[in-house]
Amino acid sequence: MQCPGAQYLMFITGYSVAAGATGRLLFGYDSFGNVCGQKNSPVEGAPLSGQDMTLKKHVFFMNSCHLEVKDVRLSSTVLCVASCPGEQLDTLEEVQLFADNNGSFLCVYSLNSVNYTQNPNADSLCPRLPVPPSKSFPLFNRCVPQTPECYSLFASVLINDVDILHRILSGIMSGRDTILGLCIFALALSLAMMVTFRFITTLLVHIFIALIIVGLLFVCSVLWWLYYDYTHDLSIELDTERENMKCLLGFALVSTVITVVLLGLIFVLRKRIKLTVELFQVINKAISNSPFLLFQPLWTFAILISFWVFWMAVLLSLGTAGAARVIEGGQVEYQPLVGIRYMWWYHLIGLIWTSEFILTCQHMMVAGALVTCYFNRNKNDPPDRPILWSLSILFRYHQGTAIKGSFLITVTRIPRTILMYVSTALEGKQRGPCSRCVCRHCFCCSWCLDKCLRQFNQNAYTTTAINGTDFCTSAQGALQLLSKKSSHLTSVQCFGDFIIFLGKVLVVCFTVFGGLMAFNYNRALQVWAIPLLLVAFFAYFVAQSFLSVFETVLDALFLCFAVDLETNDGSSEKPYFMDQEFLSFVKRINRVNAERAQGAEHASRNEEGAELQPVV
């Protein structure tokens, strides 16, 4: 079964490759339509276009100290140069000498360097004097002036007035090494958490919870300290720094709320640690029948990263898809093509739907392998290759189920995306408290719906693996089974899910802390709040990918147990499929809950006996 809309996604890809020019965004381009660092094709009507800029990789602004934006265009002529001037050039003779010594020509291409001091129009064809010393910064290879007065004006115009996509990408590109290092760190932490859950003990759980508490408190404290440092920094002049300060406040508030909630839950549920250890031992026993399940997230992670790289390449091509138009002076500007804005939205939907489809396939494959091992009568002889068997069943019979489930998640996420876009567009404008409250409530409701629907889908996928039914029938059957399940078992299952969630929080906490320390050293020319958010999202995604195996096995195990109880009674005619270890764990839960119920009943009787009788 082919995913609906796949043909249109392929059309977007082909269109972006044909009409886009990612090099313009990544490497920068001059005022005449030439991409720096590349060979270029000529533009009709622009005599200075179509030049070989292979050796000219830097973008130089001829009037960097007096930049202005007129009609969404920079007033300064932009050139591709071989190197940025490292020292101040006060006269045209010095500009000419710099060109002769370094092979970097700072005047318009039509003017030969020998004529810099002789041409009467040199004042308009060459940079405005004095030319400040500049340095190539990884901000799309631009030559950034180093003198304080020029730097402040240059950065305020170039960063504050360019398109928001360029500003975000500039922060990502300038901190790409840091982002890559943090992503690798998050990957290592996720692997460590997976090993911890695989060989979990009571001592490890206590150490794990202690690390969670320390991490939450530490990250929260660092965020508030950085916000205090920004508010008392009198040198803040750029909008990027002010945006970073606002984002820090938001991060600090959100982290404080999350810290308080999680610490409260840890305190309330602290007495269930022993049962949790036994639960994870049961989960690991189920995983031991198919040990290669632990490697499944690696394949899913690799597939998702490959898809995201492909999606980002198409996005960059769409962002640069435009028709060249020659304006006055033989200069070239690019106008976005008609309909490109609607393609962005469809491309975003394709990202969400395809990503959810890949994650759904992983869930169904893990659940299918577990179901195959659970419903095997001979526990001493586990089935051969349960993962490959589950994968073949998925692609032969259940692709439609995966597509329907992932589409439902996509439908619930689209309103959230629209709400985020509207909220961002209205930011800074006059809005009443009522409209802000409604927006936040709608976002919260859509988030809750997304979480409930995701859990609902996971149960439907497991039921599909058990019964082989379609998505709707499986969803109905899962609801019926879960309604009959014991509330005590449900509470234990929820606490197991909570421990797994704490593992994800631990990965995000330490990754974000590393990002805060790394990004804070370069405040000025980076919108680093967005890269930090990207790193946090990536860390949570990696942790989710690796730890979701335990989550899926836990949910599928209890659903298989519910089916086992529904169809068997433990007699010799209808024995249970569950092994003795799982059966002993269930009996222990029932015994503990029975003792608690008796203790509560005894306490209530004592209270009744101690009541004061009315005086007659």
XYZ file of C-alpha atoms in Angstrom:
616
model
C 0.000 0.000 0.000
C 1.400 3.367 -1.007
C 1.175 6.348 1.304
C -1.352 8.953 0.031
C 0.336 12.130 -1.195
C 3.618 10.398 -1.986
C 3.391 11.488 -5.632
C 2.983 15.108 -4.615
C 5.933 14.875 -2.218
C 8.043 13.549 -5.072
C 6.802 16.435 -7.203
C 7.918 18.935 -4.524
C 11.321 17.265 -4.420
C 11.721 17.438 -8.190
C 10.479 21.025 -8.301
C 12.831 22.177 -5.537
C 15.824 20.524 -7.194
C 14.973 22.121 -10.547
C 14.048 25.610 -9.309
C 15.990 25.954 -6.056
C 19.509 27.186 -5.442
C 20.618 26.072 -1.992
C 24.100 27.464 -2.602
C 22.745 31.028 -2.512
C 21.554 30.480 1.057
C 24.489 28.469 2.341
C 27.426 30.253 0.687
C 26.067 33.739 0.009
C 25.849 35.628 -3.295
C 26.732 39.031 -4.670
C 24.559 41.791 -6.104
C 24.964 40.424 -9.639
C 23.540 36.929 -9.096
C 26.840 35.086 -8.582
C 27.065 32.496 -5.809
C 30.363 32.831 -3.956
C 32.707 29.850 -4.135
C 31.050 28.345 -7.233
C 30.946 28.571 -11.018
C 27.866 30.474 -12.126
C 25.623 30.642 -15.164
C 24.971 34.065 -16.737
C 21.696 35.894 -16.173
C 20.306 37.608 -19.257
C 20.600 41.372 -18.947
C 23.193 41.232 -16.148
C 26.665 41.659 -17.714
C 28.554 40.927 -14.486
C 26.763 37.621 -13.825
C 27.957 34.153 -14.786
C 31.464 34.510 -13.338
C 33.704 31.807 -11.903
C 33.800 32.493 -8.151
C 35.530 29.268 -7.133
C 38.363 31.164 -5.434
C 36.146 33.959 -4.114
C 34.341 32.387 -1.159
C 33.676 35.408 1.056
C 30.816 37.934 0.890
C 32.010 41.542 1.133
C 29.770 44.605 1.655
C 31.164 47.724 0.007
C 29.414 49.991 2.505
C 29.520 47.856 5.657
C 29.628 50.827 8.049
C 26.524 52.473 6.590
C 24.180 49.597 5.777
C 20.508 50.333 5.245
C 17.521 48.273 4.172
C 15.400 49.797 1.394
C 12.433 47.907 -0.022
C 13.574 44.667 1.691
C 16.976 45.015 -0.017
C 20.347 46.082 1.311
C 21.479 49.449 -0.025
C 25.112 48.330 -0.205
C 26.601 46.578 -3.239
C 27.742 43.064 -2.340
C 30.765 41.347 -3.891
C 32.439 37.951 -3.744
C 36.073 38.312 -2.662
C 38.972 35.951 -2.068
C 39.672 37.231 1.449
C 38.430 39.862 3.865
C 40.659 42.884 4.586
C 42.299 42.236 7.952
C 43.482 45.828 8.393
C 41.838 49.195 7.845
C 42.244 50.632 4.316
C 42.153 54.447 4.323
C 42.868 55.258 0.667
C 42.262 53.793 -2.776
C 46.007 53.188 -3.033
C 45.785 50.871 -0.037
C 42.761 49.127 -1.597
C 44.771 48.656 -4.790
C 47.784 47.359 -2.846
C 45.551 44.896 -0.953
C 44.197 43.616 -4.287
C 47.670 43.177 -5.763
C 49.086 41.421 -2.701
C 46.136 39.200 -1.779
C 44.265 38.760 -5.064
C 41.111 40.018 -3.343
C 39.410 42.761 -5.388
C 37.155 45.003 -3.314
C 35.807 47.110 -6.203
C 33.124 46.204 -8.733
C 34.259 43.446 -11.102
C 34.157 45.699 -14.172
C 36.918 47.917 -12.746
C 40.437 46.569 -13.127
C 42.696 46.919 -10.100
C 45.210 49.074 -12.023
C 42.457 51.675 -12.514
C 41.394 51.910 -8.858
C 43.200 55.235 -8.431
C 42.688 56.543 -11.984
C 39.013 55.978 -12.814
C 36.922 59.104 -12.099
C 33.984 56.892 -10.996
C 36.072 54.951 -8.501
C 34.192 56.497 -5.568
C 30.962 54.739 -6.657
C 32.643 51.543 -7.916
C 34.879 50.960 -4.890
C 34.046 50.577 -1.169
C 33.393 53.650 0.901
C 36.536 54.788 2.684
C 37.863 54.009 5.148
C 37.322 50.269 4.720
C 37.169 48.812 8.246
C 39.120 45.681 9.133
C 36.873 42.639 8.860
C 36.916 38.962 9.598
C 35.119 36.098 7.933
C 32.541 34.832 10.398
C 30.596 31.579 9.780
C 27.485 33.626 9.148
C 27.050 32.597 5.519
C 30.747 33.491 4.908
C 30.172 37.209 5.402
C 33.012 39.641 6.084
C 32.060 41.137 9.460
C 33.690 44.504 10.357
C 35.738 44.437 13.558
C 35.650 48.100 14.607
C 33.057 48.621 17.392
C 31.077 51.387 15.660
C 30.814 49.519 12.345
C 30.261 46.147 13.980
C 27.250 47.341 15.963
C 25.542 48.946 12.951
C 26.438 46.104 10.591
C 25.127 43.417 12.918
C 21.968 45.336 13.832
C 21.010 45.753 10.166
C 22.218 42.424 8.836
C 20.912 40.269 11.677
C 17.890 42.195 12.897
C 16.385 42.984 9.517
C 16.968 39.840 7.482
C 14.472 37.053 7.099
C 13.816 35.014 10.255
C 14.749 31.789 8.427
C 18.175 33.264 7.642
C 18.647 34.336 11.253
C 17.811 30.898 12.595
C 19.975 29.151 10.032
C 22.817 31.559 10.770
C 22.747 30.558 14.420
C 22.665 26.890 13.453
C 25.520 27.245 10.974
C 27.744 29.315 13.252
C 27.296 26.764 16.036
C 27.218 23.663 13.860
C 30.288 22.101 15.506
C 28.812 22.609 18.956
C 25.446 21.235 17.832
C 27.108 18.152 16.339
C 29.089 17.544 19.527
C 25.959 17.884 21.680
C 24.044 15.480 19.436
C 26.803 12.884 19.800
C 26.744 13.474 23.567
C 22.961 12.896 23.626
C 23.429 9.691 21.627
C 26.028 8.420 24.130
C 23.769 9.297 27.083
C 20.846 7.438 25.465
C 22.968 4.341 24.971
C 24.072 4.549 28.612
C 20.442 4.811 29.736
C 19.512 1.779 27.646
C 22.299 -0.257 29.275
C 21.123 0.958 32.706
C 17.563 -0.227 32.087
C 18.839 -3.518 30.666
C 20.795 -4.381 33.830
C 18.733 -2.462 36.360
C 18.987 -3.017 40.122
C 17.609 -1.291 43.197
C 20.904 0.572 43.711
C 20.941 1.752 40.089
C 17.375 3.067 40.433
C 18.339 5.131 43.496
C 21.429 6.504 41.716
C 19.340 7.195 38.624
C 16.685 9.133 40.572
C 19.407 11.078 42.435
C 20.943 12.098 39.095
C 17.530 13.166 37.831
C 16.966 15.402 40.866
C 20.456 16.929 40.630
C 20.125 17.448 36.873
C 16.736 19.153 37.109
C 17.819 21.488 39.910
C 21.150 22.267 38.239
C 19.720 23.084 34.795
C 16.974 25.187 36.346
C 19.520 27.136 38.430
C 21.840 27.699 35.453
C 18.964 29.015 33.320
C 17.948 31.554 35.978
C 21.589 32.555 36.520
C 22.107 33.149 32.788
C 18.898 35.190 32.599
C 20.113 37.312 35.526
C 23.468 37.733 33.790
C 21.764 38.906 30.574
C 19.490 41.378 32.337
C 22.482 43.018 34.051
C 24.677 43.087 30.946
C 24.733 46.740 29.812
C 26.439 45.894 26.489
C 23.356 44.245 24.992
C 22.617 46.127 21.757
C 21.480 43.550 19.201
C 18.055 42.065 18.803
C 19.685 38.626 18.827
C 20.879 39.173 22.375
C 17.488 40.474 23.448
C 15.798 37.479 21.810
C 18.197 35.148 23.596
C 17.298 36.848 26.874
C 13.565 36.410 26.243
C 14.045 32.766 25.300
C 16.130 32.227 28.426
C 13.259 33.541 30.527
C 10.880 31.156 28.771
C 13.270 28.220 29.205
C 13.747 29.069 32.889
C 9.989 29.267 33.584
C 9.240 26.019 31.742
C 12.135 24.180 33.421
C 10.988 25.416 36.849
C 7.459 24.111 36.302
C 8.744 20.774 34.988
C 11.179 20.469 37.924
C 8.471 21.111 40.527
C 6.041 18.649 38.907
C 8.607 15.871 38.465
C 10.043 16.265 41.967
C 6.528 16.048 43.394
C 5.795 12.869 41.412
C 9.111 11.313 42.461
C 8.299 12.026 46.128
C 4.796 10.549 45.867
C 5.880 7.401 43.994
C 9.126 6.729 45.877
C 7.686 3.654 47.667
C 7.166 1.745 44.419
C 10.869 1.465 43.565
C 11.150 -2.218 44.545
C 8.181 -3.195 42.376
C 9.675 -1.169 39.535
C 12.922 -3.131 39.687
C 10.962 -6.399 39.504
C 8.930 -5.029 36.610
C 12.050 -4.196 34.601
C 13.444 -7.643 35.330
C 10.300 -9.090 33.744
C 10.726 -6.750 30.765
C 14.373 -7.765 30.347
C 13.366 -11.423 30.507
C 10.968 -10.790 27.594
C 13.670 -8.895 25.670
C 16.165 -11.737 26.220
C 14.042 -13.915 23.907
C 14.767 -11.384 21.121
C 17.965 -9.570 22.169
C 18.292 -7.873 18.787
C 15.300 -5.728 19.743
C 17.775 -3.449 21.546
C 19.498 -2.716 18.223
C 16.258 -1.822 16.471
C 16.419 1.887 17.499
C 19.749 2.197 15.676
C 18.122 1.307 12.368
C 15.137 3.554 13.044
C 17.462 6.377 14.058
C 19.545 5.984 10.889
C 16.434 5.932 8.677
C 14.966 9.006 10.367
C 18.216 10.959 10.155
C 18.519 10.100 6.456
C 14.956 11.229 5.850
C 15.450 14.439 7.816
C 18.622 15.287 5.881
C 16.710 14.718 2.659
C 13.782 16.818 3.935
C 16.106 19.671 4.978
C 17.805 19.649 1.582
C 14.417 19.959 -0.115
C 13.427 22.716 2.342
C 16.548 24.733 1.576
C 15.897 24.313 -2.136
C 12.313 25.491 -1.681
C 13.522 28.487 0.319
C 15.790 29.581 -2.519
C 13.431 28.780 -5.383
C 12.980 32.088 -7.157
C 13.161 33.796 -10.529
C 16.105 36.097 -11.242
C 15.097 39.661 -12.097
C 17.530 42.321 -13.356
C 17.158 45.721 -11.702
C 18.955 49.033 -12.092
C 22.714 48.989 -12.508
C 22.733 45.452 -13.902
C 22.158 43.997 -10.447
C 20.062 40.862 -9.842
C 17.448 40.057 -7.227
C 15.417 36.871 -6.762
C 11.644 36.859 -6.386
C 9.893 33.813 -4.836
C 7.862 31.823 -7.330
C 4.066 31.779 -7.118
C 2.635 29.053 -4.883
C 5.884 28.332 -3.064
C 4.348 29.275 0.297
C 1.705 26.531 0.049
C 4.385 23.976 -0.801
C 6.145 24.801 2.487
C 3.044 23.796 4.441
C 2.585 20.563 2.513
C 6.268 19.814 2.932
C 5.894 20.261 6.710
C 2.922 17.866 6.748
C 5.039 15.367 4.833
C 7.756 15.652 7.493
C 5.359 14.910 10.362
C 3.481 12.114 8.574
C 6.556 10.290 7.288
C 8.382 10.565 10.628
C 5.367 9.196 12.468
C 5.048 6.383 9.913
C 8.675 5.320 10.502
C 8.196 5.342 14.293
C 4.943 3.410 13.905
C 6.712 0.719 11.893
C 9.267 0.349 14.687
C 6.505 0.021 17.293
C 4.627 -2.593 15.284
C 7.772 -4.588 14.619
C 8.794 -4.642 18.297
C 5.244 -5.479 19.392
C 4.991 -8.221 16.773
C 8.248 -9.856 17.916
C 7.122 -9.745 21.566
C 3.699 -11.203 20.725
C 5.343 -14.044 18.812
C 7.508 -14.950 21.837
C 4.732 -14.416 24.430
C 2.176 -16.692 22.777
C 4.645 -19.535 22.423
C 3.755 -22.554 24.540
C 7.257 -23.970 24.722
C 9.228 -21.291 26.608
C 12.386 -23.375 26.392
C 12.271 -23.274 22.604
C 11.673 -19.652 21.514
C 10.675 -19.005 17.887
C 13.380 -18.449 15.301
C 13.973 -14.904 14.009
C 10.870 -13.237 15.569
C 12.020 -9.789 14.410
C 12.273 -10.763 10.746
C 8.950 -12.578 10.998
C 7.303 -9.482 12.514
C 8.852 -7.259 9.832
C 7.579 -9.485 7.012
C 4.057 -9.537 8.483
C 4.132 -5.732 8.819
C 5.038 -5.038 5.196
C 2.819 -7.773 3.791
C -0.389 -7.097 5.700
C -0.313 -4.115 8.051
C 1.073 -1.091 6.174
C -2.445 0.324 6.025
C -2.684 0.193 9.831
C 0.628 2.047 10.159
C -0.475 4.691 7.648
C -3.842 5.269 9.350
C -2.314 5.546 12.818
C 0.445 7.925 11.741
C -2.090 10.019 9.802
C -4.226 10.452 12.940
C -1.189 11.780 14.835
C -0.409 14.110 11.922
C -3.976 15.472 11.896
C -3.748 16.326 15.602
C -0.366 17.997 15.168
C -1.410 20.271 12.315
C -3.621 22.486 14.562
C -0.745 22.733 17.057
C 1.594 23.832 14.277
C -0.931 26.440 13.095
C -1.387 27.711 16.651
C 2.383 28.052 17.073
C 2.627 29.928 13.756
C -0.224 32.301 14.671
C 1.192 32.887 18.155
C 4.626 33.672 16.690
C 3.125 35.991 14.061
C 1.161 37.925 16.710
C 4.090 38.165 19.112
C 4.922 41.755 19.920
C 1.487 43.021 18.861
C -1.246 44.248 21.127
C -3.244 41.252 22.306
C -5.732 41.055 25.095
C -5.341 38.617 27.993
C -8.417 36.741 26.781
C -6.903 35.930 23.374
C -3.621 34.824 24.969
C -5.486 32.596 27.417
C -7.567 31.013 24.635
C -4.461 30.362 22.555
C -2.666 28.689 25.441
C -5.686 26.564 26.349
C -6.082 25.419 22.740
C -2.404 24.504 22.569
C -2.634 22.580 25.862
C -5.756 20.699 24.730
C -4.174 19.744 21.408
C -1.079 18.500 23.268
C -3.196 16.348 25.598
C -5.161 14.982 22.633
C -1.914 14.113 20.873
C -0.611 12.184 23.914
C -3.881 10.287 24.461
C -4.184 9.427 20.782
C -0.567 8.246 20.678
C -1.188 5.816 23.567
C -4.446 4.732 21.924
C -2.601 4.021 18.670
C 0.110 2.002 20.404
C -2.483 -0.285 21.976
C -4.172 -0.641 18.577
C -0.842 -1.617 16.953
C -0.208 -4.302 19.596
C -3.738 -5.680 19.164
C -3.137 -5.804 15.410
C 0.011 -7.840 16.053
C -1.987 -10.222 18.305
C -5.164 -10.695 16.259
C -4.077 -9.626 12.763
C -7.110 -7.318 12.460
C -7.303 -3.880 10.824
C -6.694 -0.604 12.632
C -10.290 0.255 13.615
C -11.145 -3.278 14.789
C -7.891 -3.473 16.763
C -8.553 -0.097 18.412
C -12.006 -1.219 19.513
C -10.663 -4.511 20.858
C -7.865 -2.748 22.757
C -10.366 -0.437 24.481
C -12.492 -3.384 25.566
C -9.489 -5.250 26.980
C -8.083 -2.232 28.817
C -11.444 -1.483 30.429
C -11.329 -4.927 32.103
C -7.708 -4.682 33.266
C -6.999 -4.364 36.981
C -6.351 -0.824 38.186
C -3.441 -2.093 40.302
C -1.652 -3.446 37.240
C -2.398 -0.220 35.391
C -0.773 1.833 38.162
C 2.350 -0.338 38.073
C 2.502 -0.026 34.287
C 2.124 3.763 34.494
C 4.930 3.979 37.059
C 7.157 1.930 34.764
C 6.380 4.367 31.944
C 7.176 7.223 34.340
C 10.627 5.773 35.126
C 11.333 5.461 31.384
C 10.218 9.068 30.917
C 12.630 10.138 33.672
C 15.396 8.476 31.660
C 14.525 10.711 28.710
C 14.468 13.758 31.003
C 17.944 12.859 32.291
C 19.332 12.774 28.737
C 17.733 16.134 27.880
C 18.886 17.779 31.146
C 22.565 17.001 30.738
C 22.518 17.763 27.004
C 20.845 21.153 27.557
C 23.317 21.961 30.317
C 26.206 21.271 27.932
C 24.505 23.441 25.302
C 24.042 26.316 27.745
C 27.710 26.295 28.642
C 28.823 26.080 24.997
C 26.446 28.591 23.366
C 26.752 31.218 26.081
C 30.338 32.008 25.024
C 29.179 33.570 21.736
C 26.149 35.724 22.413
C 26.327 38.470 19.852
C 25.926 37.060 16.346
C 23.950 33.938 17.218
C 20.260 33.420 17.812
C 21.415 30.504 19.970
C 18.063 29.942 21.677
C 16.823 28.211 18.516
C 19.881 25.921 18.186
C 19.566 25.094 21.892
C 15.909 24.203 21.388
C 16.918 22.110 18.386
C 19.523 20.280 20.474
C 16.978 19.671 23.265
C 14.500 18.290 20.729
C 17.155 16.068 19.195
C 18.220 14.787 22.638
C 14.637 13.914 23.538
C 14.105 12.299 20.148
C 17.234 10.144 20.504
C 16.263 9.140 24.043
C 12.731 8.388 22.844
C 14.055 6.261 19.975
C 16.298 4.135 22.200
C 14.154 3.869 25.327
C 10.920 3.370 23.389
C 11.869 -0.316 23.086
C 11.335 -0.739 26.835
C 8.169 1.363 26.629
C 6.758 -0.707 23.781
C 7.670 -4.011 25.450
C 6.067 -2.844 28.719
C 2.776 -1.784 27.101
C 2.646 -4.818 24.803
C 3.433 -7.194 27.669
C 0.494 -5.997 29.758
C -1.823 -6.040 26.759
C -0.764 -9.630 25.997
C -1.395 -10.414 29.655
C -4.922 -8.973 29.375
C -5.594 -11.136 26.293
C -4.155 -14.137 28.125
C -6.526 -13.615 31.048
C -9.455 -13.116 28.693
C -8.928 -16.378 26.806
C -7.413 -18.667 29.492
C -8.094 -19.470 33.143
C -4.867 -21.183 34.216
C -6.341 -24.672 34.260
C -4.747 -27.715 32.635
C -7.195 -27.347 29.725
C -6.534 -23.612 29.279
C -3.115 -22.816 30.750
C -1.729 -19.312 30.670
C 0.846 -18.340 28.045
C 2.772 -16.160 30.512
C 5.927 -17.587 32.089
C 6.285 -18.294 35.799
C 8.314 -15.157 36.508
C 5.638 -12.863 35.116
C 2.916 -14.845 36.927
C 4.828 -14.534 40.230
C 5.178 -10.776 39.659
C 1.418 -10.401 39.109
C 0.640 -12.442 42.239
C 3.037 -10.270 44.239
C 1.263 -7.103 43.057
C -2.116 -8.552 44.032
C -0.780 -9.588 47.457
C 0.747 -6.165 48.141
C -2.448 -4.393 47.139
C -4.542 -6.783 49.257
C -2.351 -6.033 52.294
C -2.707 -2.297 51.667
C -6.477 -2.647 51.374
C -6.650 -4.599 54.652
C -4.467 -1.994 56.367
C -6.696 0.805 55.131
C -9.808 -1.038 56.264
C -8.297 -1.718 59.706
C -7.332 1.949 60.062
C -10.841 3.089 59.137
C -12.339 0.734 61.761
C -10.023 2.126 64.430
C -11.104 5.630 63.504
C -14.765 4.625 63.768
C -14.138 3.072 67.195
C -12.443 6.219 68.386
C -15.335 8.488 67.458
C -16.835 10.510 70.346
C -20.349 9.461 71.258
C -22.923 12.165 71.868
C -23.700 12.870 75.553
C -27.274 11.953 76.477
